[in-house]
Short mmCIF file of C-alpha atoms in Angstrom, two decimals:
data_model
loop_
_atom_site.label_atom_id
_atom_site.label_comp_id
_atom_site.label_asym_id
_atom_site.label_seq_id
_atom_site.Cartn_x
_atom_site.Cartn_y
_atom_site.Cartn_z
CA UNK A 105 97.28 136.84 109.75
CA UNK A 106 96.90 133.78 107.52
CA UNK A 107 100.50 134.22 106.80
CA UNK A 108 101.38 134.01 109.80
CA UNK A 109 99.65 130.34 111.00
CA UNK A 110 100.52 129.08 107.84
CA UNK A 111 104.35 129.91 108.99
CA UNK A 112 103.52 128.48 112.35
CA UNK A 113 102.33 125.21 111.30
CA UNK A 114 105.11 124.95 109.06
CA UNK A 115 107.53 125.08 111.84
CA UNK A 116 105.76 123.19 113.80
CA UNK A 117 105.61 120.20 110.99
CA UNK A 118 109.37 120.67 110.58
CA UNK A 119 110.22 120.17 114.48
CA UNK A 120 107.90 117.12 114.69
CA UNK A 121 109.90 115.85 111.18
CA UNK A 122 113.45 116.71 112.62
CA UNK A 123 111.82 114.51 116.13
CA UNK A 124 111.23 111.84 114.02
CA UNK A 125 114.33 111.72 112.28
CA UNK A 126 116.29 111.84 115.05
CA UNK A 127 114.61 109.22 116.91
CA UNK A 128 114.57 106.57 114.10
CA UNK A 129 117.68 106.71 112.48
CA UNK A 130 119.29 106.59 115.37
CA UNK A 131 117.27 103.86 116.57
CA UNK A 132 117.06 102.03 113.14
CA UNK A 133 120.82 102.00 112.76
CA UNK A 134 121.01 100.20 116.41
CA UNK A 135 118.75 97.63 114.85
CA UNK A 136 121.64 96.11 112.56
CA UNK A 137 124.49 95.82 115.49
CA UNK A 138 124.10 91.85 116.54
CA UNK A 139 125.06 92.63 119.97
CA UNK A 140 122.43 95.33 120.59
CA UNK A 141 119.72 95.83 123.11
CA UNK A 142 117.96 95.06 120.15
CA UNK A 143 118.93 91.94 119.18
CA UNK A 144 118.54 90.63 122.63
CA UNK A 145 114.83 92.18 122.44
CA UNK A 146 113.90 90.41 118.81
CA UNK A 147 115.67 86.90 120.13
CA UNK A 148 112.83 87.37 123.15
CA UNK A 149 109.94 88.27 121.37
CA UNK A 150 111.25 85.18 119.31
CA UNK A 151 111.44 87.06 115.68
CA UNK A 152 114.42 86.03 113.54
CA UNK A 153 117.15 88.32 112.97
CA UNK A 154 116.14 89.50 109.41
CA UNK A 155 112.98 90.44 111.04
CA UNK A 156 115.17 92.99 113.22
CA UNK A 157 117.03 94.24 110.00
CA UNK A 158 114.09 94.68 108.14
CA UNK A 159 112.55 97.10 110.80
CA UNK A 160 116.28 98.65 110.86
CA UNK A 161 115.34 99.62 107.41
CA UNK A 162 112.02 100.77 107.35
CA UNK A 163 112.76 103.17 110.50
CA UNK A 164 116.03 103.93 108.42
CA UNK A 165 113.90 105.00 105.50
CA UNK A 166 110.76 106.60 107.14
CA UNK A 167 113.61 108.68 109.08
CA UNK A 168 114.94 109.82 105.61
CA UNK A 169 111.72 110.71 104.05
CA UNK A 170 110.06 112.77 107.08
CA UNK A 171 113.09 115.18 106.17
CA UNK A 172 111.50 115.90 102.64
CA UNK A 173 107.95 117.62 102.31
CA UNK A 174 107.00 115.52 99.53
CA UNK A 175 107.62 111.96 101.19
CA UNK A 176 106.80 113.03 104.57
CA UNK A 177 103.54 111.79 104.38
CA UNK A 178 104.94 107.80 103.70
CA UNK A 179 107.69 108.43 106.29
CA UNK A 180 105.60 109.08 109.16
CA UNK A 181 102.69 106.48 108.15
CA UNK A 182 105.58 103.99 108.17
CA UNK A 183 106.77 104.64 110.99
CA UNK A 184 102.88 104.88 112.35
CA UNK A 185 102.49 100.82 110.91
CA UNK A 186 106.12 100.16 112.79
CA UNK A 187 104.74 101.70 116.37
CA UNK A 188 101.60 99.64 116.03
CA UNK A 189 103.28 96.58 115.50
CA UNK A 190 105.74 97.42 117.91
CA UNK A 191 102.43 97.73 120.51
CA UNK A 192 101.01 94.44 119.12
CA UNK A 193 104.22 92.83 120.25
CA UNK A 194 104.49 94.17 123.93
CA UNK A 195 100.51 93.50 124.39
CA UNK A 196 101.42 89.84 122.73
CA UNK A 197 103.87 89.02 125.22
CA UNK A 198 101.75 90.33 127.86
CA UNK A 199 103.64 93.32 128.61
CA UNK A 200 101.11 96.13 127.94
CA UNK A 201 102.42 98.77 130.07
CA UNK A 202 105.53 98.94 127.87
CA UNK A 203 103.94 100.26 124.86
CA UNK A 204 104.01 103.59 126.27
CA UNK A 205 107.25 104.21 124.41
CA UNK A 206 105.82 104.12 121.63
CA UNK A 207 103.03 106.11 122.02
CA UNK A 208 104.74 109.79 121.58
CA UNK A 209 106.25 108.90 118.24
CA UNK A 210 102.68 107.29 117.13
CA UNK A 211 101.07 110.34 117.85
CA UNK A 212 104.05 112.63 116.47
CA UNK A 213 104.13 110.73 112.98
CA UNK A 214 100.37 111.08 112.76
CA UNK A 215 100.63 114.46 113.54
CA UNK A 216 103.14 115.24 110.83
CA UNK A 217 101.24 112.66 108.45
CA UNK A 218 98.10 114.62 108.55
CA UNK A 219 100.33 118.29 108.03
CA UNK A 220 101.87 116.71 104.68
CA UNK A 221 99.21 115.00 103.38
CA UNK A 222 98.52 116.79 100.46
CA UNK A 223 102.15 116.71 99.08
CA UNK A 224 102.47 113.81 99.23
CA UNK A 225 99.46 113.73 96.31
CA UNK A 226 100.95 113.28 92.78
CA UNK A 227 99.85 116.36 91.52
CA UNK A 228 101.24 115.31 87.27
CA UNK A 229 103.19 117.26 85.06
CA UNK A 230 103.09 120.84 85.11
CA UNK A 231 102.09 122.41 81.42
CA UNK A 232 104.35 125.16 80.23
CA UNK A 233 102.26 127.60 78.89
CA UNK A 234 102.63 127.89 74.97
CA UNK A 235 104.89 131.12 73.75
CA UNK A 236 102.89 132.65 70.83
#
């Protein structure tokens, strides 16, 4: 039986990963065309472009690692510090209601965080027992 959740959770971690993935590096690449939705949104909120690249990357990257067991962990707590600041931003410019995009992937990516946790631990070299 223990096989069996164990093989359940895993899934379930891998279709919350493969969420995430899809989500942000779709939306990170969108974050580096000038023209974008995007851009128009970062020229309101009154950030400067590099600003708007620089999240490009980090939901680039934490869409990369979420794919790997090991770096899932910093994948979806990066994209966890992107949604909150992404929240910050709507409740700055007094649009509260629209942070409710943002709530699904906040609670996906800590979710998947708190499934990979202990991979993400450096566990050190493994000793090779000595052949006598």
């Amino acid at each position: 039986m223990r096989i069996r959740k164990e093989g359940v959770l895993e899934i379930a971690l891998w279709l919350l990963a493969l969420f995430l993935a899809s989500v942000f590096l779709r939306q990170g690449w969108a974050k580096f065309d000038d023209a974008s939705g995007w851009a128009r949104a970062f020229r309101t909120w009154h950030f400067p472009a590099w600003f708007r690249v620089m999240i490009g990357v980090l939901e680039l990257t934490a869409g990369l690692l979420v794919l790997w067991k090991r770096t899932a962990f910093a994948g979806a707590v990066t994209i966890m510090v992107v949604m909150l600041g992404a929240m910050a931003t709507h409740v700055y410019w007094g649009r509260p209601a629209q942070i409710t995009s943002e709530v699904l992937p906040l609670v996906v990516a800590t979710l998947l965080a708190l499934g990979r946790r202990r991979l993400f631990v450096y566990a050190g070299p493994q000793r090779v027992p000595a052949v006598a």
